[in-house]
GROMACS .gro file of C-alpha atoms in nm:
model
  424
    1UNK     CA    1  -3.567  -1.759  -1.934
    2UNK     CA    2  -3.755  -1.719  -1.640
    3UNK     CA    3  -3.625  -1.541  -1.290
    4UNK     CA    4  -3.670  -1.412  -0.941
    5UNK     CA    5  -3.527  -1.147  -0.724
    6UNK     CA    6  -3.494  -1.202  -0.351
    7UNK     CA    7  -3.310  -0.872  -0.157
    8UNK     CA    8  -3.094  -1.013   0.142
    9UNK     CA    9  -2.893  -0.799   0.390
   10UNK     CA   10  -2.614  -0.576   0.313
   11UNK     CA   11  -2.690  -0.493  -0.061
   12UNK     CA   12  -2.713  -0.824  -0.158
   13UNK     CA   13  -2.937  -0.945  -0.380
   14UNK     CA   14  -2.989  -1.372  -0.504
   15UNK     CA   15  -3.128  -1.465  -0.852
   16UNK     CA   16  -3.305  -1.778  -0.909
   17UNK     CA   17  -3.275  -1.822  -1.288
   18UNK     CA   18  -3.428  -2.103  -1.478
   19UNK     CA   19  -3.242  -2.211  -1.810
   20UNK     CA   20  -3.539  -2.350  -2.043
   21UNK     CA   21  -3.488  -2.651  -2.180
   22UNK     CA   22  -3.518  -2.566  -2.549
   23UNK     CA   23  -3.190  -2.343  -2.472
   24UNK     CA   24  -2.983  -2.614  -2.395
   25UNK     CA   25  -2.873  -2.727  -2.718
   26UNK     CA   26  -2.718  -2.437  -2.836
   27UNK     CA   27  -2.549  -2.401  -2.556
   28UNK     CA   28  -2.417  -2.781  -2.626
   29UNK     CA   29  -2.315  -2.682  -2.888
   30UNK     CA   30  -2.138  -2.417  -2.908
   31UNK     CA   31  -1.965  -2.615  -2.571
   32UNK     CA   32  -1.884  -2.876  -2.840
   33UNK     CA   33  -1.725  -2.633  -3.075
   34UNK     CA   34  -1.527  -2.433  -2.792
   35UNK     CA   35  -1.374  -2.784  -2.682
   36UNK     CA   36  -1.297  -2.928  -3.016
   37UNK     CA   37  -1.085  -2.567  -3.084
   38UNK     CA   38  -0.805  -2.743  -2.862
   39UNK     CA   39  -0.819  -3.051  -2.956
   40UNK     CA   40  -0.629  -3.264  -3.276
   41UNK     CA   41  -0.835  -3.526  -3.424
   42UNK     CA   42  -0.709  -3.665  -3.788
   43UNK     CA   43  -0.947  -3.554  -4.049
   44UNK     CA   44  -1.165  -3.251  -3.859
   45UNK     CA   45  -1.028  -2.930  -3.848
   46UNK     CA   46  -1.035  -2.757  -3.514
   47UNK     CA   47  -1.374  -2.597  -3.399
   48UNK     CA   48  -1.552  -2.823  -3.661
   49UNK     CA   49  -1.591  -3.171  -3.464
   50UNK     CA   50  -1.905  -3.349  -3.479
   51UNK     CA   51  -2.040  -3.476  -3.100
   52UNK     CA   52  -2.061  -3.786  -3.199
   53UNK     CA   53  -1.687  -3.766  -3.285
   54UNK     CA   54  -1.571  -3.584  -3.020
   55UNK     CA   55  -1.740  -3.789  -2.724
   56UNK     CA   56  -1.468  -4.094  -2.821
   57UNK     CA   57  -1.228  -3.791  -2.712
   58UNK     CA   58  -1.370  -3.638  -2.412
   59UNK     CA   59  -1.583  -3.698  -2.143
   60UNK     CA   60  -1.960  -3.617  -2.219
   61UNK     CA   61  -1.955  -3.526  -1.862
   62UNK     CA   62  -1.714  -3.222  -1.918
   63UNK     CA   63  -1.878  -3.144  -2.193
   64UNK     CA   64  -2.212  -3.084  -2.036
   65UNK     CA   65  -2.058  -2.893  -1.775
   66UNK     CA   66  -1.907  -2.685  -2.023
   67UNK     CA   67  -2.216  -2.625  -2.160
   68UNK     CA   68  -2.369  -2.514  -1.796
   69UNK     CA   69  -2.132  -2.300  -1.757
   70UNK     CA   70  -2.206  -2.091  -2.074
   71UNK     CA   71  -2.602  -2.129  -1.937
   72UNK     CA   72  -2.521  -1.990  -1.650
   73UNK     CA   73  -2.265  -1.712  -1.796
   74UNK     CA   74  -2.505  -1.585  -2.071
   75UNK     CA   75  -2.870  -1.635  -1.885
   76UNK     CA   76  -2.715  -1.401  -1.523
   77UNK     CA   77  -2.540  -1.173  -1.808
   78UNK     CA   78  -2.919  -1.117  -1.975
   79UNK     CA   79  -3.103  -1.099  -1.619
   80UNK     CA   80  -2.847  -0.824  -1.515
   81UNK     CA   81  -2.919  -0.590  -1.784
   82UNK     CA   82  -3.302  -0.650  -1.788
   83UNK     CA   83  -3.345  -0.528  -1.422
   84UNK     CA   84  -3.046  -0.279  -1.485
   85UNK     CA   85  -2.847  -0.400  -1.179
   86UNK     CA   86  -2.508  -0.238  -1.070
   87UNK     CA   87  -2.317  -0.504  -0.963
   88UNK     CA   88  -2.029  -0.449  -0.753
   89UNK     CA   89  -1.880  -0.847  -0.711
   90UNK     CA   90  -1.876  -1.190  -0.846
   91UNK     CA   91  -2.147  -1.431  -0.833
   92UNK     CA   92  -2.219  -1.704  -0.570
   93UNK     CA   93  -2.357  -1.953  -0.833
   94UNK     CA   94  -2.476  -2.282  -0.676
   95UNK     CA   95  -2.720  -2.483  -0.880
   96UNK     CA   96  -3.045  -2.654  -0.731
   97UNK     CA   97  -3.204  -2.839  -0.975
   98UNK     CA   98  -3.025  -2.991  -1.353
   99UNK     CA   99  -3.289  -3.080  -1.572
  100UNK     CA  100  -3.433  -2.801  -1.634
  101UNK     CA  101  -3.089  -2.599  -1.505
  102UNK     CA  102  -3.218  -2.402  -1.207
  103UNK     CA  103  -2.925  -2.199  -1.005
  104UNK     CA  104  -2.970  -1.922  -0.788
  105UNK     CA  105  -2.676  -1.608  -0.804
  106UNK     CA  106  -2.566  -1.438  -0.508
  107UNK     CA  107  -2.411  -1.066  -0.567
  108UNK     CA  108  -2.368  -0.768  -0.411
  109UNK     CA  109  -2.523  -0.465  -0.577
  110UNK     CA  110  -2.461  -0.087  -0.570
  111UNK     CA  111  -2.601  -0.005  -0.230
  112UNK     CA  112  -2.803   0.301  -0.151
  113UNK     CA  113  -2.585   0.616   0.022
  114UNK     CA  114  -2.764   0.873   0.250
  115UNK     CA  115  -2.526   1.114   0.372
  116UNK     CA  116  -2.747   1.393   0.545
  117UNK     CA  117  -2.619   1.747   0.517
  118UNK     CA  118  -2.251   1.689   0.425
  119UNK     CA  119  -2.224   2.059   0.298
  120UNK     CA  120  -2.239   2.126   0.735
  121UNK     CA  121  -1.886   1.912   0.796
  122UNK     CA  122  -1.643   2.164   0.850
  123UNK     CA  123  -1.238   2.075   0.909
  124UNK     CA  124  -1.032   2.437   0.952
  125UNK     CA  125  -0.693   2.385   0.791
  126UNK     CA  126  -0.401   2.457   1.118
  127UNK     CA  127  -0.231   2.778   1.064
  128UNK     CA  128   0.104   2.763   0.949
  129UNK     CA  129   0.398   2.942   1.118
  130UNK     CA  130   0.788   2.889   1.061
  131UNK     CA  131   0.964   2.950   1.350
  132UNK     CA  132   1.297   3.051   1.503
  133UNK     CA  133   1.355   2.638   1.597
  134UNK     CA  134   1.237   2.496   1.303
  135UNK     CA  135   1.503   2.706   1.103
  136UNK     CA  136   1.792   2.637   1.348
  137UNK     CA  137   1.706   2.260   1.305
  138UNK     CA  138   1.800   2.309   0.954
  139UNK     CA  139   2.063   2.483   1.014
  140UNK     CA  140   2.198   2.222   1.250
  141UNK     CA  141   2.159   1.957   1.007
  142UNK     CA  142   2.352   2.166   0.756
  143UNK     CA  143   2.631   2.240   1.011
  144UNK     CA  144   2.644   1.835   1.051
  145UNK     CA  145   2.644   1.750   0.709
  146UNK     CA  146   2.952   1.980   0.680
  147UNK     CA  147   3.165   1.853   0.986
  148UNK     CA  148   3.505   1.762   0.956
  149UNK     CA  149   3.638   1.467   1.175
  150UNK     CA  150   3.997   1.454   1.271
  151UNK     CA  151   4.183   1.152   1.459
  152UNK     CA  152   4.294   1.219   1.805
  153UNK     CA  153   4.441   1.094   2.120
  154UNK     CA  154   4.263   1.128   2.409
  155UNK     CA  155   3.960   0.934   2.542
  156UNK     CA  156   3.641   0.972   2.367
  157UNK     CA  157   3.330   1.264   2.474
  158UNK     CA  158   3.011   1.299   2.370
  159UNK     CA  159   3.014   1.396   2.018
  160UNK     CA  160   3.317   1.211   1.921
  161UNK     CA  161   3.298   0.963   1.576
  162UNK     CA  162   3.461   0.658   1.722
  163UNK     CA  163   3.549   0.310   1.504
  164UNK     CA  164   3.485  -0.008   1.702
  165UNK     CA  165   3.509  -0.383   1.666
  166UNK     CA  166   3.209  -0.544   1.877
  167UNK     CA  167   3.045  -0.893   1.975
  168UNK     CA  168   2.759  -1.018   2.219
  169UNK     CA  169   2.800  -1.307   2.430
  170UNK     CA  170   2.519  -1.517   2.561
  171UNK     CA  171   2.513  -1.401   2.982
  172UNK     CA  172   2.470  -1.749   3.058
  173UNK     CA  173   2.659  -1.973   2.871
  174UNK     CA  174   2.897  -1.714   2.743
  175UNK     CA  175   2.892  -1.840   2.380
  176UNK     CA  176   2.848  -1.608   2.110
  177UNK     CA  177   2.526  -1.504   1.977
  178UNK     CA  178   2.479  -1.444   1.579
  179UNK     CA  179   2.410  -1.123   1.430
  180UNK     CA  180   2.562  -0.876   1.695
  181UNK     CA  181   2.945  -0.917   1.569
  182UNK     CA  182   3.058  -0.615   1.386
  183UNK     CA  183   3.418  -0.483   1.296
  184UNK     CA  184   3.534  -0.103   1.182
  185UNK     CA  185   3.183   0.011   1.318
  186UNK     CA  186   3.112   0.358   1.284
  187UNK     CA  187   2.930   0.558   1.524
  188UNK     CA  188   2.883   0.933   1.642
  189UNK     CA  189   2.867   0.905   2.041
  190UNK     CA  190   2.586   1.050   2.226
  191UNK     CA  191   2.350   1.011   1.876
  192UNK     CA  192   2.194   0.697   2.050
  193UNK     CA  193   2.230   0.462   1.712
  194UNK     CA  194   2.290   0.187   1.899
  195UNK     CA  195   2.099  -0.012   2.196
  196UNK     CA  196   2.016   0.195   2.497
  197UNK     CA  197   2.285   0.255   2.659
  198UNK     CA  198   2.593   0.082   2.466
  199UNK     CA  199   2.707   0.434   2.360
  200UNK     CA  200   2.776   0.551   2.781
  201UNK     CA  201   3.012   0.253   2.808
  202UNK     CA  202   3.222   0.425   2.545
  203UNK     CA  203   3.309   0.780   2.729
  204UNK     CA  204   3.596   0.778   2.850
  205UNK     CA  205   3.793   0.483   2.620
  206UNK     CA  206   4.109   0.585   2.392
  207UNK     CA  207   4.215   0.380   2.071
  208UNK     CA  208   4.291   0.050   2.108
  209UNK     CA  209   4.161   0.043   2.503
  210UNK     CA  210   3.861  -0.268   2.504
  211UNK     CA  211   3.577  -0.308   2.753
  212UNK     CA  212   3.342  -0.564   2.877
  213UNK     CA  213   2.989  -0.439   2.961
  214UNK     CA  214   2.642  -0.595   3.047
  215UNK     CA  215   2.334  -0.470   2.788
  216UNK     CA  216   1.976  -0.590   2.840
  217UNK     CA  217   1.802  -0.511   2.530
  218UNK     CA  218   1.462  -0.314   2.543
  219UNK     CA  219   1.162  -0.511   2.549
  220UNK     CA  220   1.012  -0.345   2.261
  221UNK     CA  221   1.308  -0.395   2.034
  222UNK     CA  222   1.267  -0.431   1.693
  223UNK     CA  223   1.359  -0.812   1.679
  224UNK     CA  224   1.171  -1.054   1.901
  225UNK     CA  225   1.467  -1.305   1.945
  226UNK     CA  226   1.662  -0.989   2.123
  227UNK     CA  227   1.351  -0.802   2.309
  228UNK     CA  228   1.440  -0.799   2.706
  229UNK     CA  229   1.779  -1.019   2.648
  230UNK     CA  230   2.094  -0.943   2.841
  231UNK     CA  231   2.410  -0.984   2.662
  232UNK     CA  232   2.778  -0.947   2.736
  233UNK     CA  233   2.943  -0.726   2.472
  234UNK     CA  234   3.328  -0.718   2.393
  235UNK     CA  235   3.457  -0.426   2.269
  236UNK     CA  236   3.770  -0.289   2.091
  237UNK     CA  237   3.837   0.080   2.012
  238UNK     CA  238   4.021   0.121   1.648
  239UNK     CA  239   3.959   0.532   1.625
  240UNK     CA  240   3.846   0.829   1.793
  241UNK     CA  241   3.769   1.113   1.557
  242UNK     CA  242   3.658   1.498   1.707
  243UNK     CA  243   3.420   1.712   1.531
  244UNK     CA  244   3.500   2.007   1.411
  245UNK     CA  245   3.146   2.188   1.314
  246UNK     CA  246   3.182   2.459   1.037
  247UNK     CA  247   2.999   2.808   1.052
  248UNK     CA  248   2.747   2.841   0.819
  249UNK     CA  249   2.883   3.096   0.588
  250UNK     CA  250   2.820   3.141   0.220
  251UNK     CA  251   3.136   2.850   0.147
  252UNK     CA  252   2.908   2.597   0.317
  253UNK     CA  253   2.629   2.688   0.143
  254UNK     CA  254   2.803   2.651  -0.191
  255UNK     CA  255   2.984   2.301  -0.077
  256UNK     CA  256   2.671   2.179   0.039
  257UNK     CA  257   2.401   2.275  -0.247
  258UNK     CA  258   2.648   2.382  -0.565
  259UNK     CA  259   2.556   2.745  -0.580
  260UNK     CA  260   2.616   3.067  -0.472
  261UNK     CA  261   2.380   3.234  -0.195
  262UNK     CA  262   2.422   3.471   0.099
  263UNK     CA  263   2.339   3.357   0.400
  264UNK     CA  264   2.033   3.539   0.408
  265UNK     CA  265   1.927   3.435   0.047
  266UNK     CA  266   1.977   3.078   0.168
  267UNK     CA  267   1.765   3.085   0.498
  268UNK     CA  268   1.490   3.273   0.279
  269UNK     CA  269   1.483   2.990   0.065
  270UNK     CA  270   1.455   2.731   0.388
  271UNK     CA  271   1.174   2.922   0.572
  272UNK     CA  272   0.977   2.888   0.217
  273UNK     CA  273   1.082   2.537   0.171
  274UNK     CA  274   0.978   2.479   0.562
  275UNK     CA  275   0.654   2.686   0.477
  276UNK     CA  276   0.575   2.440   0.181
  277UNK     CA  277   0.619   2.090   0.362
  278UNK     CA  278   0.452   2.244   0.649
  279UNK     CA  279   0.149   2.343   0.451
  280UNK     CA  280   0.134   1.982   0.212
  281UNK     CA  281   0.122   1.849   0.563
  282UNK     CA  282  -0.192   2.045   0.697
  283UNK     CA  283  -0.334   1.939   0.381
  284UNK     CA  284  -0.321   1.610   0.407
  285UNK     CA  285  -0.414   1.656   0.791
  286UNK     CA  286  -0.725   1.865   0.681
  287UNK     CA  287  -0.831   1.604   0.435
  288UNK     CA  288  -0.813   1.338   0.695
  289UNK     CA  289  -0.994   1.449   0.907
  290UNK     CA  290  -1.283   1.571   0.711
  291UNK     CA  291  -1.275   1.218   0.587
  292UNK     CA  292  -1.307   1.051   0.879
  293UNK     CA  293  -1.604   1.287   0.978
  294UNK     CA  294  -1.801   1.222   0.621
  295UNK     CA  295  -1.735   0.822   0.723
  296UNK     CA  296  -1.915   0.906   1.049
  297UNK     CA  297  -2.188   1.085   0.864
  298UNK     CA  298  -2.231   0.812   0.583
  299UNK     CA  299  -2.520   0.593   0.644
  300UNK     CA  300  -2.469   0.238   0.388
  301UNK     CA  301  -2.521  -0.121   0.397
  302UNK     CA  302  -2.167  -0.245   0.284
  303UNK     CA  303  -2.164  -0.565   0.094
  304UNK     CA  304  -1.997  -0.830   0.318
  305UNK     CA  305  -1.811  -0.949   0.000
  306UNK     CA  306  -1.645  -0.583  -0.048
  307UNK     CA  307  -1.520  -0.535   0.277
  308UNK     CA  308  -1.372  -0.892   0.273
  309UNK     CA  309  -1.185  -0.854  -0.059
  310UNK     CA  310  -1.037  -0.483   0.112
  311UNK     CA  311  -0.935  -0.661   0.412
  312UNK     CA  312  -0.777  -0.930   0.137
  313UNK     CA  313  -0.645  -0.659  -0.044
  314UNK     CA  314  -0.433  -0.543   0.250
  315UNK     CA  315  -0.291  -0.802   0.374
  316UNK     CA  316  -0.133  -0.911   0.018
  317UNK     CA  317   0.011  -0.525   0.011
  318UNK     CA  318   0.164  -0.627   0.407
  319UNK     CA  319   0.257  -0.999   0.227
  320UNK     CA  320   0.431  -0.788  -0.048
  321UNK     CA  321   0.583  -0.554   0.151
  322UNK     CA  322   0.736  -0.811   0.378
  323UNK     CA  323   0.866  -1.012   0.080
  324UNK     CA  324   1.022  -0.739  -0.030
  325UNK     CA  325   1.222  -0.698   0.276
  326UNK     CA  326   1.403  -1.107   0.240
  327UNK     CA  327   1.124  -1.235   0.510
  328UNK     CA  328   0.919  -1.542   0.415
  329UNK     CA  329   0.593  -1.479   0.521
  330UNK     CA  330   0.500  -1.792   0.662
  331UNK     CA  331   0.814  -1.748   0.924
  332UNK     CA  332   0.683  -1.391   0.965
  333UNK     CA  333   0.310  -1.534   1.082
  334UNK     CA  334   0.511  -1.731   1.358
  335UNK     CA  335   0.721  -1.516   1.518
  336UNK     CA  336   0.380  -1.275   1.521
  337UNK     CA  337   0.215  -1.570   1.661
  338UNK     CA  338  -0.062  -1.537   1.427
  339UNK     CA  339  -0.225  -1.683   1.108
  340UNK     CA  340  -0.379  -1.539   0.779
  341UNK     CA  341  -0.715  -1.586   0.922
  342UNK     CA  342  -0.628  -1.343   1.273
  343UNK     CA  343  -0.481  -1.065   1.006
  344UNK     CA  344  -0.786  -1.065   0.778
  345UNK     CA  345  -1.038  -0.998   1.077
  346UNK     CA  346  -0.825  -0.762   1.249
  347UNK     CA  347  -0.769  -0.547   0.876
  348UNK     CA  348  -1.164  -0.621   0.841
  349UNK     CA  349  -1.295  -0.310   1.026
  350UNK     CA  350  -1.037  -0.069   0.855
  351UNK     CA  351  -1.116  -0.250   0.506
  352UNK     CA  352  -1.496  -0.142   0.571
  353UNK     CA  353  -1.393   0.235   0.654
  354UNK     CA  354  -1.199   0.207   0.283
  355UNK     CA  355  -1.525   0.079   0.123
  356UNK     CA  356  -1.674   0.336   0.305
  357UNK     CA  357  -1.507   0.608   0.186
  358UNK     CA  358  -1.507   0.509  -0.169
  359UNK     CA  359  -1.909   0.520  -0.206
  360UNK     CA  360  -1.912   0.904   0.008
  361UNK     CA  361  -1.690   1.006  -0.241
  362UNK     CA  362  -1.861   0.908  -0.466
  363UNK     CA  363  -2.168   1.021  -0.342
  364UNK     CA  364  -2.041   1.366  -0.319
  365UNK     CA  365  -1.905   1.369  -0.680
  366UNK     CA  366  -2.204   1.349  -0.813
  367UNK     CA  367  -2.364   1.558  -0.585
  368UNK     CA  368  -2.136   1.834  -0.658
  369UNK     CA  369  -2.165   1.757  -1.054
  370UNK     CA  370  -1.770   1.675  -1.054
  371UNK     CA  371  -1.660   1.608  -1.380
  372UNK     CA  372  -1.247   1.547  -1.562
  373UNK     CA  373  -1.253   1.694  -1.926
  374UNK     CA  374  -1.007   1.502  -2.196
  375UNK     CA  375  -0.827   1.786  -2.220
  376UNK     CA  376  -0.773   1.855  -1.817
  377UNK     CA  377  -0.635   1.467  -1.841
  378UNK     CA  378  -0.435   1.482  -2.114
  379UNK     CA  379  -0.308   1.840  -1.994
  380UNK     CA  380  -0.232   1.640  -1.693
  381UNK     CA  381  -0.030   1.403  -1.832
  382UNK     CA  382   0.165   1.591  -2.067
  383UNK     CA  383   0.268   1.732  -1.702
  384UNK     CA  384   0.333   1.353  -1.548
  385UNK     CA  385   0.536   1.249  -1.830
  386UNK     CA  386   0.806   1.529  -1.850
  387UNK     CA  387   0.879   1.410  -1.496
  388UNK     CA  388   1.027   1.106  -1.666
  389UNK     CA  389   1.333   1.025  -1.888
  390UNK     CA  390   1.278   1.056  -2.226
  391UNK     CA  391   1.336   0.681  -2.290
  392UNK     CA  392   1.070   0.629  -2.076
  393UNK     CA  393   0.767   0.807  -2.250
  394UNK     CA  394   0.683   0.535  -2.483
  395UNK     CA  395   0.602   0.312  -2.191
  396UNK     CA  396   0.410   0.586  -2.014
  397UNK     CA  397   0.251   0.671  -2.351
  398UNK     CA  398   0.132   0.286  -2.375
  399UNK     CA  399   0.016   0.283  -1.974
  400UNK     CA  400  -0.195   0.563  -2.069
  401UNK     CA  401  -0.335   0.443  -2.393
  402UNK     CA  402  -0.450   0.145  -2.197
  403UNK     CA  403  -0.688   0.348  -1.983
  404UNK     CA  404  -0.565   0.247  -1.617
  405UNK     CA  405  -0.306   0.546  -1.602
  406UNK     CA  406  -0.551   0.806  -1.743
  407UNK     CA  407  -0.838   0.665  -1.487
  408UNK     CA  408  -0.607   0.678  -1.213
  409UNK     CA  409  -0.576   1.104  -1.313
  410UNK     CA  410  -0.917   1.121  -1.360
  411UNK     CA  411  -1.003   0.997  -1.036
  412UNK     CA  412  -0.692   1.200  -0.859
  413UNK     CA  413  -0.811   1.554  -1.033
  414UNK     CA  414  -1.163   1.464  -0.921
  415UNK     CA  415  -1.069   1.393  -0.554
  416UNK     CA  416  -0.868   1.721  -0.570
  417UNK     CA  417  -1.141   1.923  -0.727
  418UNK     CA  418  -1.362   1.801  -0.434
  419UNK     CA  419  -1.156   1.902  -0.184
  420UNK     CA  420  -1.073   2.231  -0.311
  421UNK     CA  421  -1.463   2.275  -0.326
  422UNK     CA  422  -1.591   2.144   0.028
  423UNK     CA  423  -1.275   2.246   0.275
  424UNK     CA  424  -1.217   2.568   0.388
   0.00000   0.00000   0.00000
C-alpha cells in the first residue's frame, strides 16, 4: 500500500491511498463470502458460495463494490495507525482512479491547542449575603401557600380569587376566535396571570355581574397568531373568594412542611437553604465566566466538520424539545419563518465556542495531570445509585457496566477537580 499526506486548513488532513493490485483478490473474496452469508442457494451452505455460483445471484457490480469498500475500510484503517493519527471525524472518501483503486480521505485530526498562561485567568466567586428581603420573600410565599379563601358578596379588589367564564371575539367581524374560551377559570386578581390588563376590567364586578371589554394583546406574546391582536372579551363572574392570609406561627409551619419547628428554628433553616442555592448559583456563575475567558485565551484551528456536527447536534436537541411539547416541527419552521438551513448557521458560531471548550479542557487536564481513580468512580456511583429506587439498580448497574454512565462520572469528577484547582 502506498500513500500521501497533504495538511489542509483547519486540522484537516487528505490521504491519497493506493490499493495494489495484488490486494484485490482477497478483498474479492472475502466480499464474496460476506454476501453469500445472506443469501439461500440450494446445495451451498451460507458463507461457502463459489463466485462463479454466486454471480447467477447477484450483480458482479455490487460485488466489486463490496469489495472496494473493504479496500478502502482496511487500507485508511492501516495508514491511520502507521502515521499514528488522532482522528476526530469520518472520512470524505471519493475515489480517483479504479484500476489500480486510488481514493483520497478527507478527515479532521486532533488539532494543536496553545493556550498561553491560563494559570493568569482569574474569575472571583460574588460574595454571598442573605438578606432581610430575600427571607420575607419566603416567608410571603409560605403565607400564600397557607391562605384560606372564603366566598363573599361584594365586588371584587385586588387580591380577591375570582371564578370566571370567558370568550374573545374577533373586533371586526365579531365571530369567535378559538382557543380563548374558558369556563370556571380561576384566577387571583392583581397576580397579572392573564393578558395585560384583563385582570383591571375585573375590580369592581360581583358574582354573576358580566362585562364586555376591548384587549389588544402584546406584541411580544407568546403565540404569533395573537401578538398585537385586539379582541372583544365576554365575561361572566361565577365567584368571588377573599383571602384570608395566616400568620406564620409554628401551626403553619407544621401544616406546610409535616414537622414541628419554632419559628426561629424554621427561618434558620431558610436563610441556610437561601445561603445554599445562592452559593450553587455563584458557582455556576464563576465557572462561566472563567470559561468564557479560557475560550478567549484558546488559540485552535477547529475542524469545519466538528463545529458543523455541534451546530447539528443542537438543533436535533431544539427538534426534540419541540416534539416533545405536541408541535410538528416543520409547522414550527413556518410560523418562525425560517428553514433548517437558517438554524444551523445561526447555532454555528455557538457550536464552535462548544468545540472550543471541549479541547481547553482538555488541554488543561492534562496540563494539570487530572486523573479519575476506579475507586473515586465506583465510590461515585455507589453514591448515584442510592438516589434511585431499588428496582431500578439493575438497570443503572447495566448503564454502568456498559461504560457510557461511568465515562460520563469520569469526565464530571474531572471537570470538578479542575475547577476546584484553577478558581479561587
Amino acid at each position: 500500500m502506498e500513500y500521501t499526506i497533504k495538511h489542509l486548513p483547519k486540522s484537516t488532513i487528505q490521504l491519497t491511498i493506493t490499493v495494489p493490485q495484488d490486494k484485490m483478490p482477497a478483498f474479492q473474496h472475502k466480499a464474496t463470502e460476506e454476501i453469500s452469508r445472506d443469501i439461500d442457494i440450494k446445495g451451498f451452505r451460507k458463507g461457502h458460495v463459489p463466485p462463479h455460483i454466486l454471480e447467477q445471484y447477484v450483480n458482479k457490480k455490487y460485488v466489486d463494490a463490496h469489495a472496494k469498500e473493504l479496500a478502502i475500510r482496511s487500507t485508511y484503517a492501516e495508514a491511520v495507525v502507521k502515521e499514528k493519527l488522532q482522528v476526530v471525524s469520518r472520512p470524505e472518501i471519493k475515489i480517483e482512479k479504479e484500476d489500480p483503486l486510488v481514493y483520497t480521505a478527507t478527515v479532521a485530526v486532533m488539532p494543536e491547542v496553545e493556550i498561553k498562561d491560563y494559570k493568569s485567568i482569574k474569575v472571583k466567586k460574588d460574595e454571598i449575603k442573605v438578606s432581610d428581603k430575600d427571607l420575607e420573600e419566603v416567608m410571603k410565599d409560605m403565607k400564600r401557600y397557607g391562605t384560606i379563601y372564603k366566598d363573599v358578596d361584594r365586588e371584587i379588589k385586588k387580591g380577591d380569587r375570582a371564578e370566571i367564564d370567558f370568550e374573545g371575539f374577533d373586533s371586526q367581524n365579531g365571530e369567535a376566535v378559538p382557543k380563548t374560551k374558558s369556563t370556571n377559570h380561576p384566577v387571583i386578581v392583581g397576580e397579572n396571570s392573564l393578558i395585560p390588563g384583563f385582570e383591571d376590567h375585573l375590580i369592581g364586578l360581583k358574582k354573576d355581574a358580566k362585562k364586555e371589554f376591548d384587549i389588544t394583546f402584546p406584541k411580544d406574546y407568546g403565540k404569533k397568531d395573537f401578538q398585537g391582536r385586539k379582541l372583544k372579551f365576554k365575561v361572566e363572574v361565577k365567584r368571588v373568594e377573599e383571602p384570608s392570609v395566616p400568620d406564620l406561627d409554628e401551626a403553619l409551619i407544621e401544616r406546610i412542611t409535616g414537622h414541628k419547628k419554632t419559628v426561629e428554628e424554621f427561618k434558620k433553616e431558610i436563610t441556610e437553604t437561601i445561603r445554599a442555592k445562592k452559593e450553587e448559583e455563584a458557582k455556576v456563575k464563576q465557572e462561566n465566566e472563567y470559561m468564557e475567558k479560557l475560550i478567549k485565551a484558546t488559540k485552535v484551528e477547529v475542524p469545519e466538520i466538528l463545529i458543523e456536527d455541534e451546530a447539528r447536534y443542537m438543533l436535533s436537541e431544539i427538534k426534540e424539545d419541540i416534539e416533545k411539547k405536541g408541535i410538528e416541527f416543520a409547522k414550527f419552521l413556518e410560523q418562525a419563518k425560517t428553514s433548517e438551513e437558517n438554524l444551523l448557521k445561526k447555532y454555528s458560531q455557538e457550536g464552535e465556542k462548544r468545540v472550543i471548550m471541549r479541547f481547553a479542557i482538555r488541554y488543561l487536564l492534562k496540563a494539570e495531570d487530572i486523573k479519575i481513580s476506579d475507586e473515586e468512580i465506583n465510590a461515585e456511583f455507589e453514591k448515584i445509585k442510592a438516589m434511585y429506587p431499588q428496582e431500578q439498580h439493575k438497570k443503572i448497574e447495566a448503564d454502568f457496566a456498559g461504560g457510557d454512565l461511568s465515562t460520563q462520572i469520569a469526565n464530571r469528577m474531572a471537570i470538578k477537580k479542575l475547577f476546584d484547582r484553577v478558581l479561587l
